[in-house]
């Protein structure tokens, strides 16, 4: 998505450890107009998949997911990384290891909000090592829901995430795919 690539080029900052900082529109301050365009694009890509639910993970997956949910007219559920005081034990859960942050978290989704036969579009902000995506796929498996695809805002294609997700038979659609960070310069796939 050209518009997203331009925003990444203009505002993104490559930090050490191959981390892209996009706090100005995605990970800290959020640009609602851009999020709407991203959500609409996810909806367009998955319009024939009979999506009944969007599943994401807190925090930064929520904003683009909301707009995709609006466009597809389906509810948006986010997996929690911390136990909420309102949550009972009626949950699907699994653990997700973040290589980037070197922490393991338990992620949970209430059984009330993910049903057998739901057609689920999973959305997240970054695809790096794929662990968040695999965790969300596992949650869907526990619910006996159908995973129709994974929609990603920014994929770091030089990391193993896409391959790991595709090996589960899941369709992956990323709105921007970064091939490499060469000397701090952002190179997109296909350039
Ligand atoms: P994964 O997301 O594919 O599982 O890979 P990884 O374990 O490496 O990522 C762990 C966390 O780091 C995730 O955020 C992911 O979005 C984030 N991350 C990975 N690479 C980058 C990057 O280049 N730039 C930025 N900004 N984030 C990156 P999280 O823990 O789920 O955090 P949040 O959504 O609550 O912000």
Tab-separated table of C-alpha atoms and ligand atoms in Angstrom:
chain	number	residue	atom	x	y	z
A	1	UNK	CA	0.000	0.000	0.000
A	2	UNK	CA	1.791	3.025	-1.364
A	3	UNK	CA	0.353	5.510	1.098
A	4	UNK	CA	1.494	3.415	4.058
A	5	UNK	CA	4.946	2.916	2.546
A	6	UNK	CA	5.263	6.671	2.116
A	7	UNK	CA	4.344	7.270	5.763
A	8	UNK	CA	6.907	4.666	6.841
A	9	UNK	CA	9.579	6.280	4.669
A	10	UNK	CA	8.762	9.803	5.819
A	11	UNK	CA	8.248	9.151	9.518
A	12	UNK	CA	9.772	5.762	10.337
A	13	UNK	CA	13.009	5.522	12.222
A	14	UNK	CA	15.205	2.433	12.129
A	15	UNK	CA	16.473	1.616	15.610
A	16	UNK	CA	19.134	-0.865	16.581
A	17	UNK	CA	18.114	-4.507	16.513
A	18	UNK	CA	16.210	-4.035	13.228
A	19	UNK	CA	13.315	-2.351	14.997
A	20	UNK	CA	11.223	0.180	13.096
A	21	UNK	CA	9.820	3.032	15.162
A	22	UNK	CA	6.490	4.293	13.850
A	23	UNK	CA	5.213	5.870	17.050
A	24	UNK	CA	3.889	8.902	15.167
A	25	UNK	CA	0.985	7.055	13.534
A	26	UNK	CA	0.723	3.462	14.814
A	27	UNK	CA	2.391	2.533	18.105
A	28	UNK	CA	1.903	5.573	20.314
A	29	UNK	CA	0.133	8.449	18.573
A	30	UNK	CA	-2.488	7.000	16.224
A	31	UNK	CA	-3.581	8.545	12.933
A	32	UNK	CA	-7.305	7.763	12.620
A	33	UNK	CA	-7.508	8.662	8.917
A	34	UNK	CA	-4.664	6.320	8.080
A	35	UNK	CA	-6.159	3.595	10.321
A	36	UNK	CA	-9.435	3.907	8.416
A	37	UNK	CA	-7.671	3.417	5.094
A	38	UNK	CA	-5.806	0.390	6.482
A	39	UNK	CA	-9.031	-1.076	7.859
A	40	UNK	CA	-10.807	-0.547	4.540
A	41	UNK	CA	-7.966	-2.273	2.721
A	42	UNK	CA	-8.137	-5.312	5.021
A	43	UNK	CA	-11.887	-5.410	4.431
A	44	UNK	CA	-11.369	-5.275	0.659
A	45	UNK	CA	-8.772	-8.070	0.738
A	46	UNK	CA	-11.005	-10.382	2.790
A	47	UNK	CA	-14.413	-9.357	1.432
A	48	UNK	CA	-15.058	-12.832	-0.018
A	49	UNK	CA	-14.073	-14.753	3.119
A	50	UNK	CA	-17.391	-14.388	4.939
A	51	UNK	CA	-15.617	-12.966	7.992
A	52	UNK	CA	-17.740	-13.027	11.158
A	53	UNK	CA	-15.142	-11.768	13.633
A	54	UNK	CA	-11.866	-9.913	13.825
A	55	UNK	CA	-9.339	-11.069	16.392
A	56	UNK	CA	-6.369	-8.957	17.385
A	57	UNK	CA	-4.074	-8.505	20.382
A	58	UNK	CA	-3.599	-5.508	22.611
A	59	UNK	CA	-2.346	-2.844	22.189
A	60	UNK	CA	-1.406	-1.718	18.707
A	61	UNK	CA	-3.475	-4.210	16.726
A	62	UNK	CA	-6.685	-2.666	18.005
A	63	UNK	CA	-6.783	0.570	15.989
A	64	UNK	CA	-6.590	-0.876	12.456
A	65	UNK	CA	-8.834	-3.771	13.553
A	66	UNK	CA	-11.613	-1.426	14.618
A	67	UNK	CA	-11.827	0.110	11.166
A	68	UNK	CA	-11.696	-3.291	9.472
A	69	UNK	CA	-14.508	-4.380	11.787
A	70	UNK	CA	-16.488	-1.293	10.870
A	71	UNK	CA	-15.999	-1.932	7.133
A	72	UNK	CA	-16.884	-5.630	7.389
A	73	UNK	CA	-19.640	-4.963	9.915
A	74	UNK	CA	-18.343	-7.550	12.395
A	75	UNK	CA	-17.241	-7.378	16.058
A	76	UNK	CA	-13.597	-6.933	17.015
A	77	UNK	CA	-12.154	-9.033	19.842
A	78	UNK	CA	-8.735	-8.363	21.300
A	79	UNK	CA	-6.699	-10.937	23.167
A	80	UNK	CA	-5.590	-9.667	26.548
A	81	UNK	CA	-2.033	-9.897	27.768
A	82	UNK	CA	-2.959	-9.133	31.363
A	83	UNK	CA	-5.787	-10.604	33.352
A	84	UNK	CA	-8.652	-8.172	33.661
A	85	UNK	CA	-10.582	-7.972	36.963
A	86	UNK	CA	-13.803	-8.536	35.033
A	87	UNK	CA	-12.630	-11.749	33.433
A	88	UNK	CA	-13.677	-15.125	34.781
A	89	UNK	CA	-11.968	-18.446	34.085
A	90	UNK	CA	-14.059	-19.156	31.028
A	91	UNK	CA	-11.203	-18.433	28.632
A	92	UNK	CA	-9.115	-19.740	25.813
A	93	UNK	CA	-5.450	-19.094	26.533
A	94	UNK	CA	-1.934	-19.774	25.352
A	95	UNK	CA	1.537	-18.330	25.849
A	96	UNK	CA	3.337	-16.067	23.404
A	97	UNK	CA	7.039	-15.428	23.498
A	98	UNK	CA	8.187	-12.065	22.221
A	99	UNK	CA	11.696	-12.371	20.790
A	100	UNK	CA	11.899	-8.618	20.302
A	101	UNK	CA	11.094	-7.880	23.953
A	102	UNK	CA	12.331	-11.191	25.379
A	103	UNK	CA	9.244	-11.761	27.478
A	104	UNK	CA	6.629	-14.491	27.521
A	105	UNK	CA	3.016	-13.527	28.112
A	106	UNK	CA	-0.125	-15.505	28.627
A	107	UNK	CA	-2.785	-14.304	26.207
A	108	UNK	CA	-6.459	-14.898	26.835
A	109	UNK	CA	-9.780	-14.546	25.040
A	110	UNK	CA	-13.114	-15.088	26.738
A	111	UNK	CA	-15.073	-18.076	25.456
A	112	UNK	CA	-18.069	-15.724	25.206
A	113	UNK	CA	-16.554	-13.857	22.282
A	114	UNK	CA	-15.129	-16.556	20.011
A	115	UNK	CA	-17.369	-19.343	18.827
A	116	UNK	CA	-17.095	-22.579	16.940
A	117	UNK	CA	-17.666	-21.836	13.230
A	118	UNK	CA	-16.679	-18.160	13.510
A	119	UNK	CA	-14.746	-17.124	10.392
A	120	UNK	CA	-11.901	-15.150	11.851
A	121	UNK	CA	-9.650	-12.507	10.358
A	122	UNK	CA	-6.656	-12.013	12.632
A	123	UNK	CA	-5.060	-8.555	12.462
A	124	UNK	CA	-1.862	-7.237	14.026
A	125	UNK	CA	0.403	-4.241	13.621
A	126	UNK	CA	3.764	-5.974	13.042
A	127	UNK	CA	4.753	-9.395	11.743
A	128	UNK	CA	8.267	-10.185	12.878
A	129	UNK	CA	8.829	-13.583	14.457
A	130	UNK	CA	5.213	-14.598	14.066
A	131	UNK	CA	4.686	-15.621	17.663
A	132	UNK	CA	1.705	-13.356	18.275
A	133	UNK	CA	0.034	-14.643	15.084
A	134	UNK	CA	0.704	-18.264	16.012
A	135	UNK	CA	-0.738	-17.649	19.482
A	136	UNK	CA	-3.910	-16.163	18.019
A	137	UNK	CA	-4.221	-19.073	15.573
A	138	UNK	CA	-3.898	-21.450	18.548
A	139	UNK	CA	-6.687	-19.582	20.377
A	140	UNK	CA	-8.912	-19.977	17.292
A	141	UNK	CA	-8.054	-23.678	17.188
A	142	UNK	CA	-9.143	-24.073	20.816
A	143	UNK	CA	-12.426	-22.340	19.933
A	144	UNK	CA	-12.830	-24.526	16.796
A	145	UNK	CA	-13.166	-21.284	14.829
A	146	UNK	CA	-11.976	-21.023	11.196
A	147	UNK	CA	-8.950	-18.818	10.591
A	148	UNK	CA	-9.525	-17.114	7.238
A	149	UNK	CA	-6.332	-15.119	7.241
A	150	UNK	CA	-3.840	-12.875	8.952
A	151	UNK	CA	-3.821	-9.179	8.066
A	152	UNK	CA	-0.674	-7.296	8.988
A	153	UNK	CA	0.079	-3.603	8.807
A	154	UNK	CA	3.891	-3.875	8.587
A	155	UNK	CA	5.723	-7.105	7.818
A	156	UNK	CA	9.457	-7.451	8.310
A	157	UNK	CA	9.944	-10.005	5.578
A	158	UNK	CA	13.528	-10.775	6.583
A	159	UNK	CA	12.265	-12.325	9.820
A	160	UNK	CA	10.644	-15.785	9.956
A	161	UNK	CA	7.055	-14.779	10.837
A	162	UNK	CA	5.392	-15.074	7.419
A	163	UNK	CA	6.835	-18.501	6.742
A	164	UNK	CA	5.812	-19.830	10.161
A	165	UNK	CA	2.258	-18.566	9.718
A	166	UNK	CA	1.967	-19.840	6.136
A	167	UNK	CA	3.127	-23.260	7.309
A	168	UNK	CA	-0.109	-23.455	9.318
A	169	UNK	CA	-2.038	-23.048	6.038
A	170	UNK	CA	-3.036	-19.470	6.855
A	171	UNK	CA	-3.293	-16.757	4.190
A	172	UNK	CA	-1.104	-13.750	5.047
A	173	UNK	CA	-1.799	-10.246	3.682
A	174	UNK	CA	0.580	-7.467	4.698
A	175	UNK	CA	-0.057	-3.854	3.707
A	176	UNK	CA	3.669	-3.021	3.743
A	177	UNK	CA	6.465	-5.549	3.389
A	178	UNK	CA	9.960	-4.545	4.404
A	179	UNK	CA	12.697	-6.476	2.658
A	180	UNK	CA	15.576	-5.026	4.649
A	181	UNK	CA	17.013	-2.140	6.564
A	182	UNK	CA	20.152	-1.423	4.626
A	183	UNK	CA	22.420	1.018	6.443
A	184	UNK	CA	19.352	2.442	8.159
A	185	UNK	CA	17.498	2.788	4.844
A	186	UNK	CA	14.101	1.116	4.530
A	187	UNK	CA	13.806	-1.144	1.473
A	188	UNK	CA	10.380	-2.520	0.576
A	189	UNK	CA	9.865	-5.861	-1.117
A	190	UNK	CA	9.773	-5.631	-4.892
A	191	UNK	CA	11.821	-2.424	-5.101
B	1	LIG	P1	5.750	-11.088	16.464
B	1	LIG	O1	5.006	-9.802	16.794
B	1	LIG	O2	5.732	-11.399	15.000
B	1	LIG	O3	5.342	-12.208	17.348
B	1	LIG	O4	7.303	-10.847	16.725
B	1	LIG	P2	8.113	-10.456	18.010
B	1	LIG	O5	7.942	-11.504	19.041
B	1	LIG	O6	9.476	-10.186	17.560
B	1	LIG	O7	7.402	-9.104	18.469
B	1	LIG	C1	7.132	-8.798	19.773
B	1	LIG	C2	6.564	-7.412	19.908
B	1	LIG	O8	7.439	-6.486	19.267
B	1	LIG	C3	5.203	-7.187	19.276
B	1	LIG	O9	4.576	-6.134	19.959
B	1	LIG	C4	5.554	-6.670	17.892
B	1	LIG	O10	4.502	-5.921	17.331
B	1	LIG	C5	6.727	-5.778	18.240
B	1	LIG	N1	7.645	-5.550	17.128
B	1	LIG	C6	8.386	-6.448	16.457
B	1	LIG	N2	9.168	-5.839	15.552
B	1	LIG	C7	8.880	-4.516	15.646
B	1	LIG	C8	9.364	-3.360	14.960
B	1	LIG	O11	10.225	-3.403	14.084
B	1	LIG	N3	8.829	-2.173	15.340
B	1	LIG	C9	7.874	-2.062	16.307
B	1	LIG	N4	7.408	-0.843	16.578
B	1	LIG	N5	7.406	-3.120	16.982
B	1	LIG	C10	7.910	-4.331	16.640
B	1	LIG	P3	3.706	-6.288	21.234
B	1	LIG	O12	4.485	-6.841	22.361
B	1	LIG	O13	2.496	-7.086	20.872
B	1	LIG	O14	3.389	-4.776	21.563
B	1	LIG	P4	2.148	-3.813	21.405
B	1	LIG	O15	1.270	-4.237	20.269
B	1	LIG	O16	1.458	-3.922	22.714
B	1	LIG	O17	2.742	-2.482	21.141
